[in-house]
Amino acid sequence: DAKTTQPPSMDCAEGRAANLPCNHSTISGNEYVYWYRQIHSQGPQYIIHGLKNNETNEMASLIITEDRKSSTLILPHATLRDTAVYYCIVRPNRIKAAGNKLTFGGGTRVLVKP
Amino acid sequence: NAGVTQTPKFQVLKTGQSMTLQCAQDMNHNSMYWYRQDPGMGLRLIYYSASEGTTDKGEVPNGYNVSRLNKREFSLRLESAAPSQTSVYFCASSEARNRVVTSSNQPQHFGDGTRLSIL
């Protein structure tokens, strides 16, 4: 899987948009960008994923640059409950089940402040 | 909708004791996984089950066994617990198109973990 680089931490004001960057300059053409988060004492939670087009769901938006070497996760209106560690992961589209594991790096520790 | 349920949530064992961690999912997923997470580290895959009736080793299988009891349930057993197995254990599940090849654009859904301490 391609390596990803994320800032170790960032703060965000409650009610404002949180923009979380991720660099994945070695991404291959068949690799998706995934975002998960882990709230303290809970299991990882899937947020969103995309290949090359921007994606939006009820939780967040994912903006992928045209060259696909970086992406940004946007939480449109951050709440205190969005305080968590956010992980950006790059994985191939179709893989044998033997390789279907998630590799979590250090992630970005996001603190939403009142 | 419960998703992935793990039991117990907490457990303390003595070295040498055995224990089975239970995991069940109600999303009709084919694939299930066991990970461990240690302080300051990411998740490491212990075992996985691509579909009912199959299990395979992940990155760190030593000291563990698994059973895919049915499509819903995937248990992790420590036969003789060691202090190095003190960790938080997460179970996850995901959909898969067939037993061999999975479309990895199927996200994994996680339980809330079992916090295991071995003295």
XYZ file of C-alpha atoms in Angstrom:
233
model
C 0.000 0.000 0.000
C 1.168 3.548 -0.711
C 2.604 5.495 2.225
C 0.643 8.444 3.550
C 1.807 11.515 5.448
C -0.426 13.469 7.799
C 0.237 16.276 10.292
C 0.400 14.828 13.799
C -2.161 17.175 15.287
C -4.447 20.105 14.630
C -7.029 22.155 16.490
C -10.375 23.286 15.161
C -13.043 25.614 16.502
C -16.463 24.147 17.125
C -18.854 24.970 14.301
C -16.096 25.714 11.827
C -14.937 23.510 8.989
C -12.012 21.204 9.709
C -9.687 20.555 6.766
C -7.415 17.554 7.238
C -4.629 17.123 4.679
C -2.993 13.905 3.562
C -0.079 13.381 1.195
C 0.148 10.165 -0.803
C 2.624 11.030 -3.542
C 3.373 7.371 -4.402
C -0.257 6.400 -4.936
C -0.912 4.016 -7.821
C -3.663 4.309 -10.363
C -5.759 1.533 -8.844
C -5.502 2.699 -5.236
C -8.332 4.258 -3.297
C -7.986 6.886 -0.568
C -9.800 5.964 2.639
C -10.421 7.938 5.773
C -11.168 6.435 9.170
C -11.255 8.007 12.587
C -10.856 6.649 16.086
C -12.560 8.385 18.950
C -10.990 7.709 22.325
C -11.821 4.243 23.673
C -13.769 3.276 20.566
C -13.052 1.203 17.503
C -12.034 2.835 14.221
C -14.947 4.302 12.284
C -15.127 4.458 8.506
C -15.733 7.978 7.193
C -15.381 8.109 3.425
C -13.316 6.883 0.494
C -12.641 7.868 -3.113
C -10.588 7.097 -6.189
C -10.209 10.332 -8.135
C -13.476 12.206 -7.975
C -14.483 14.298 -4.991
C -16.880 12.493 -2.687
C -19.404 13.639 -0.108
C -21.519 11.785 2.402
C -23.390 12.634 5.566
C -20.189 12.765 7.595
C -17.628 14.529 5.423
C -16.310 15.531 2.027
C -13.190 14.179 0.366
C -11.268 16.339 -2.071
C -8.619 14.552 -4.139
C -6.184 16.603 -6.218
C -6.117 16.049 -9.949
C -2.711 14.328 -9.784
C -4.056 12.231 -6.837
C -0.914 12.874 -4.822
C -2.799 14.480 -1.973
C -6.265 14.754 -0.534
C -8.201 16.716 2.052
C -10.923 15.477 4.359
C -13.408 18.185 5.211
C -15.654 18.070 8.244
C -18.057 20.877 7.338
C -19.216 21.871 10.825
C -16.972 20.358 13.464
C -18.526 19.421 16.782
C -16.898 18.436 20.064
C -17.777 14.821 19.240
C -15.507 15.000 16.191
C -12.445 15.096 18.461
C -10.543 11.974 17.391
C -7.506 10.638 15.574
C -8.100 10.697 11.817
C -6.342 8.200 9.578
C -5.736 8.499 5.856
C -5.143 5.109 4.210
C -4.405 4.175 0.615
C -5.367 0.708 -0.616
C -5.665 -1.087 -3.958
C -9.078 -1.486 -5.537
C -9.170 -5.222 -5.919
C -6.946 -7.448 -3.854
C -6.929 -11.004 -2.716
C -8.505 -11.521 0.656
C -5.074 -12.300 2.071
C -4.109 -8.674 1.671
C -7.349 -7.089 2.742
C -6.038 -5.592 5.930
C -5.982 -1.980 6.978
C -2.635 -0.390 7.738
C -3.041 2.569 10.052
C -0.234 5.098 10.296
C 0.090 7.763 12.952
C -2.918 9.787 11.859
C -3.842 13.349 12.792
C -5.048 14.014 16.308
C -7.862 16.552 15.912
C -9.047 18.522 18.899
C -12.268 20.458 18.451
C -12.428 23.334 20.898
C -15.539 25.175 22.091
C -28.614 -1.957 14.320
C -25.751 -3.230 16.500
C -23.082 -3.609 13.773
C -20.069 -5.395 15.279
C -20.393 -6.490 18.897
C -17.430 -7.618 20.998
C -17.498 -9.298 24.380
C -16.182 -8.851 26.946
C -15.253 -5.168 26.968
C -12.609 -5.602 29.658
C -10.724 -8.602 31.026
C -7.796 -9.213 33.331
C -5.987 -12.537 33.114
C -3.071 -14.170 34.817
C -0.168 -15.456 32.766
C -0.944 -18.918 31.456
C -4.729 -18.592 31.613
C -6.833 -19.129 28.521
C -9.552 -16.911 27.186
C -11.845 -16.560 24.176
C -12.823 -13.161 22.820
C -16.176 -13.144 21.079
C -17.205 -11.128 18.042
C -20.521 -11.060 16.192
C -21.765 -8.937 13.298
C -25.311 -8.465 12.058
C -24.533 -6.924 8.662
C -24.383 -10.233 6.771
C -20.731 -9.573 5.916
C -18.595 -12.328 4.491
C -15.210 -11.217 5.840
C -14.178 -10.764 9.453
C -10.903 -9.691 11.067
C -9.119 -9.572 14.396
C -6.644 -6.758 15.086
C -4.680 -5.718 18.111
C -3.728 -2.144 18.947
C -0.893 -1.288 21.307
C -0.151 2.175 22.725
C 1.244 4.531 20.106
C 0.901 1.964 17.362
C -1.545 1.315 14.604
C -3.664 -1.757 14.173
C -1.959 -5.068 13.458
C -3.893 -7.900 11.854
C -3.868 -11.127 13.868
C -6.174 -13.385 11.843
C -8.880 -12.934 9.297
C -11.670 -14.945 7.750
C -12.435 -14.148 4.140
C -15.676 -16.102 4.292
C -17.506 -18.616 6.430
C -15.446 -21.765 6.784
C -12.062 -20.169 6.083
C -9.462 -18.553 8.322
C -5.965 -17.290 7.599
C -3.045 -15.807 9.486
C -2.352 -12.100 9.492
C 0.783 -10.248 10.584
C 0.956 -11.352 14.230
C -0.809 -14.742 14.635
C 1.533 -16.378 17.156
C -0.153 -17.214 20.437
C -3.670 -16.977 19.008
C -6.246 -19.230 17.395
C -9.514 -18.328 15.740
C -12.798 -19.963 14.889
C -15.314 -18.780 12.311
C -18.288 -20.366 14.005
C -20.781 -19.229 11.367
C -21.239 -16.226 9.138
C -22.014 -13.963 12.090
C -19.408 -15.018 14.619
C -15.610 -14.990 14.677
C -13.851 -15.770 17.946
C -10.243 -15.251 19.019
C -8.655 -17.577 21.558
C -5.583 -17.145 23.698
C -4.580 -20.627 24.825
C -1.887 -19.543 27.305
C -1.934 -15.813 27.880
C 1.352 -13.904 28.108
C 1.999 -10.325 29.288
C 3.022 -9.424 25.717
C -0.578 -10.030 24.702
C -1.815 -7.163 26.842
C -3.539 -4.997 24.275
C -6.805 -3.696 22.927
C -8.359 -6.173 20.522
C -10.654 -5.062 17.723
C -12.892 -7.175 15.573
C -14.015 -5.902 12.169
C -16.144 -7.093 9.289
C -16.561 -6.175 5.648
C -18.397 -7.309 2.570
C -16.602 -9.384 -0.036
C -17.639 -10.357 -3.521
C -16.191 -13.830 -3.347
C -13.866 -15.896 -1.271
C -10.679 -15.056 -3.105
C -10.880 -11.523 -4.362
C -12.432 -8.739 -2.380
C -13.226 -5.347 -3.659
C -11.376 -3.220 -1.199
C -13.737 -0.343 -1.728
C -15.830 -2.089 0.882
C -15.082 -0.424 4.210
C -14.379 -2.369 7.345
C -16.694 -1.855 10.294
C -15.212 -2.193 13.762
C -16.420 -3.153 17.187
C -15.562 -1.079 20.238
C -12.775 -3.376 21.352
C -11.831 -5.671 24.202
C -9.270 -4.283 26.629
C -7.192 -7.206 27.820
C -4.589 -7.044 30.580
C -2.386 -10.000 31.389
C -0.518 -9.956 34.671
